[in-house]
Structures are given as structure tokens and as C-alpha cells.
Amino acid sequence: MPYWPSYADMSPAARRAFLDWMLGGRCDPAYGIGLVFIFFYGLEHRMFVEQGDDAASLVDEVKRLLAIYGANGSFHHYANNFLELANAQLSARIDLPPPSPERAVGSEMDLPTRLYLGAKLARSPILSSADDALRWVLAMPDTHLRTPAVRCFDEFVALWTKRFAERYPNGLPVKTQQRISLQYRAASGAFNVAIHGRHEQYPDVLGLTKQLDTLRNLVEDCTTELDPFSRFVGRKPNLRNSIVAKGLLPADIWQQSGSQAIADFRRQVGTVLGTQGRGSATAQHIFEMAGFEVQANGKIPAASAEGLGRALDAIDVAIEPDLRYGSSIPRADEQVFVFRAANGGPVDPARATFRAARTQVEVAVLAAGSDGDACYEELQRTINRIRATPDLSGVEQARLIAFAVITFNSPPKQARVFRKLAEVGEAERQAIADAAVAVVGGDGSIDVGEVKFLERLHRTLGLPREAVYQNLHQAAAERTDEPVSISEEARSAGIRIPKEPANSPFELGSGEGINIDAAKLARTLRETEAVSALLSDIFSEETAPTPEREDKIALQGLDGPHSELIHLLEQCGSMTRSEFDRHARDMRLLPDGAIERINDWSFECFDDALIEDGEEVVLAPICAGASRK
């Protein structure tokens, strides 16, 4: 039959086929599409010209035919046009599918979207919904989405919603005087009639260009923001839902897009944080948790370090060192320190007080190691100085304490730190020198190497060499506990006290070191509070505090040195056996005996050993046993 068939021009055989098709219920797909059109012509005439009272039945019949014969492109187009205009004539409810990256078909906006937007604007001339604005711009046939928006459409929609709200906080004003006017052009070509209905009162968005231009610009901006994520997904589609990939999304949408990946990452990092909300591990261990590939040479790219920082921000965990806040990038085998902090514990690395305190920590670490052995007491003195520094916020103190811990484990290069000292202001120089003196002069025994380091430090800072000895004298005086007079002095004859030798109280010995004992009373400085306890109250608002009573109960039954050894091991995360032996001897403990004593105590309290011995000495997790006790 011809392209526009008519019953009058059909052959007798075609008429017989048409009648058979009708008799069979108009459902056999083997019959030619021309027969379907002959019947369809009658339906559209009845619907739009005669306008009988059977409109609902006509709509249902066209839907049924479309389901059977919709594979034919021509019939699909005319049947859908019938249904859309029939719904407009009946003022039926408009149902729209969700926005799609599929390109608009046709030379103008589809009618359902046009009617939908018209109904919205009839109620208010302000388009307040980001979803409605996206429908409008995507429905235009001259809108072309680039690959990032198509490949990552869900992320594109989320970003569009954010950016539309930012750019149009009060909605997008749409002004038009034109109203929607519709006509039905028959598939048979026999008639062309106007469609009347409620839509005639709706504003028509067709013909508006100014608002569309702004929306297209927003489409382009959002697409550009998705470029890094899209390129990564294009190369590694199997990692689309990883923390690595999600970290390439704009910061304000990546959490909602990667909720499952974030949940998995939070669970893994939680194994390092433990119940106290802080802990240490190798950098490689933390990076691999987030899905970052670590190079064989141990170097970590800056982009990966920043990506890990953003991932930790999302789960309210901070890390040191953190490239974003003034630290260097660790190597894969170096220790990092993580602790709970709201939004990752952001600070301003350029703030003068914070920057100066960081420099003091680095210098203090170099000073502590200048005798070849940086001990735990020197770390404690550095931490105490941080806590005593005025004008430092809680999060700044926490970052500096964590920085001190990892810096003692991996001291910086002396030449690099001394180069930085040339840039410090004059007001900071004395504080830096005081920090170095405080950390090495706190125990009263000063090594020759430490004095030489202090002399070089003062020379670099432009301070007089004599100030080294003055500051050491002052540190010794501050340590002295003077006896308290409780009765009147009553002198009696006795042995004459000889005069002090004329030599300076500072004598360089051959490997013996320099001893400062200004008042003949040396007090042993042993801090029983571990670094982990120093951090415990920094984020009391963000983390559930552990009651002080529980901390005391946890170490009941152990003396001070054994308790301190546990705290030191907890702080460091792990030690080589040689490091553990050295620290144990510093505390006047036999290493093997200390391990046996602590594990015996642990079995009594928690039914499990606390210390795992080997090439690496580590604390075993005993959280379940601890909670039972």
C-alpha cells in the first residue's frame, strides 16, 4: 500500500486483509503497518474532529496499538503525538521520567516537558527547582552534553543541583508573555485543528534564549568540574566506586556520591584508630586502605597525598604529616599518625603562631637527636611545651603533638631545617632557641654534641654564642627544687667547706659530656602521662571521651615504669626489638622480664597477651577483653 493509504484506494485483497486484521482483534504483528494506519486515521478523526465522549477509550486503544506496533518508527512518532495532544486536550496529569543524558529527539522541545514547565510557571514566574531547570535545558535539541556529563550523569545531576542552588539561591526568574498554543496535524494529512484546554493559560518557554544561555553555561561549568573523575573512570571503570575515584569529584558532592566507599574506608581506618580514636601505621598501609597505588620506589605523589587528605576529611579523621598543612609527604615505609578530628582537623598553616610552633618542634627534634639518641623524655618535654604555648587552638595543638611524634620517629634533614631558619622573623628566633634548650636541658645531662648543635643553632639564628651557656644555666636553675626553711638557722663549728674551683662549671670531657648540677639536687624527670593521653581531650566535642576512672583501672596492678612502657609502645604504634630493649633499659627494666610481667598482668585483666614479641614489638588488640573488665 502507498505511504498515505486510504480505504477507498485499497485493492480487494488489501480490504480483505484489513477486515481479517480487524476481526482478529487488531493484534497480529504479521499484518502490514498500512492496515494499522487505516484504523489509526479513524481514531484521530474521532478524537480531535468529532470529539465524542469516548476519548478515554480512544487513548487506551492507541496505547495498546503502540505496544504492538511501536517498533515501526513512523507509527511510533504519530501515536505518541496523538497521546500527548490528547492528554493536553483532556488536561490530564503530566507524568515525566527522570532527567536523562539521552539527546532530545525532534526539532523542538518535547510537549510533556513544555506543558510541565508551563504549569510550573503559571503558579510562579520563578523556577526554583534545579531539577526543573535541568529538564528544560536537556529538552532543547541544541543542547549537547560532553562525555564527562554523559559518562558520569548521576554525579553530574548531583553537582548541577549544588551549583544551581549557589548561583540562583532565590530561583531563576523566567519572564514570558507568550502562552502555549497547540495544533494537531493528522497523520492522514486530512485535517489540522487547534487543541483547546487548560494549557492555553500556561506561559510558553519556547523562544526564550537569555535564560537558556545561562543554563547552558552552568551545564558546561559542571561538566568541566567532572573532567578529572571522568578521565579516571574512563581508564579504570572497575575503580569507579573507590575512594581514589570519588576523591577526584568536587568536594561538596563526593561524600554523597561515594557513601558506600566512604563507609568501607571508615571501617578500615577504624582498625588503626582503635577505641581511643588515635593510632599510627605506615603511610603505605593507610594509602592502600583508600585504594591508592603506592609506587615500588616508595615515593607518594602529591596528588595522592592530597586525595588521601580529602578522603580522611570525609570520615572526620586527621593525619600527620599532611601536605595541605605545611608537612612534607611521607615515604611509603614511614610512620604516619591519625586521630579523630571534625572535618579532618583543618588549620591555617600560614598562621604565625602555628607556623612558629612547627618550626620549634623540628628544631627541638634535631636538638634531641644531636647526641645520637632522642629519648622519650625529650619527646614529652616537647609535647609539654606545645601544650603550654599560648594562642594555639585545640586542633592546632593536636596536629603539632602528632607532628612531634612522627618527627621524633623520622627526624628531618638538619640542612633543610636550618635553611628555613634564615626566613624566620626576629621575634621568633629566641623562641626557637629556647625550645631547643628546653628539650636537651631538661634532664641536667648535656652531651658535647648537643652543645655544639646549640652553638650552631644560635649562630644560624644570629644570636650570640654566649646565650647558649646562659640559657643552659637558666634551664638548670628552673629544675632545681630549693629546700624549704622550717626553723631558724643555728650555726655550729664544724668542717670548713672548701671554695669552688676556679674552672667554669662547664667542662668538656672526652666523651663524658657536660653535667649541669646547679644546686646539687637532681630530680629525675619521668613523665607518666603518655602522648596518647595528651591527645585525649583535644577533640572532646567530636569524640566520646573515655572516663578518667577507666584509664586508671586499666593499669592497676602495674608499677610506673611498666605502665610508662605500655604508653610509649601505644604512642609509637610499633618498635623494633632493639628500640624496645633500649627504652626498657632507660626505665631500669629488663626487656624480657618487662614483656613477661606486662603479659602476665594482661592475662589477669583481659585473658589475652598485650605485647606481641618478635622483630617488631607491638600492642595486641584486647578491646573486647578490656570491655568485659
CSV table of C-alpha atoms in Angstrom, one decimal, residues 147-156 226 229-230 232-249 257-258 261:
chain,number,residue,atom,x,y,z
A,147,THR,CA,31.5,12.9,27.6
A,148,PRO,CA,32.0,13.7,31.3
A,149,ALA,CA,28.3,14.6,31.8
A,150,VAL,CA,27.1,11.5,29.8
A,151,ARG,CA,29.6,9.0,31.4
A,152,CYS,CA,29.0,10.4,34.9
A,153,PHE,CA,25.4,11.5,34.7
A,154,ASP,CA,24.5,10.7,38.3
A,155,GLU,CA,27.4,12.8,39.5
A,156,PHE,CA,26.5,15.5,37.0
A,226,LEU,CA,33.8,16.4,36.4
A,229,PHE,CA,36.7,12.0,37.7
A,230,SER,CA,35.5,11.1,34.1
A,232,PHE,CA,39.9,8.3,35.8
A,233,VAL,CA,36.6,6.3,35.3
A,234,GLY,CA,37.3,6.0,31.6
A,235,ARG,CA,40.7,4.5,32.3
A,236,LYS,CA,39.8,2.4,35.3
A,237,PRO,CA,36.0,1.7,35.2
A,238,ASN,CA,36.3,-1.1,37.8
A,239,LEU,CA,37.5,1.6,40.4
A,240,ARG,CA,34.6,3.9,39.8
A,241,ASN,CA,33.3,3.5,43.4
A,242,SER,CA,36.6,3.6,45.1
A,243,ILE,CA,37.8,6.3,47.4
A,244,VAL,CA,40.5,7.2,44.9
A,245,ALA,CA,37.9,7.9,42.2
A,246,LYS,CA,35.5,9.7,44.5
A,247,GLY,CA,38.2,11.9,45.7
A,248,LEU,CA,38.5,13.4,42.2
A,249,LEU,CA,35.0,14.7,42.4
A,257,SER,CA,28.2,10.1,45.7
A,258,GLY,CA,30.7,7.7,47.4
A,261,ALA,CA,33.2,3.6,49.6
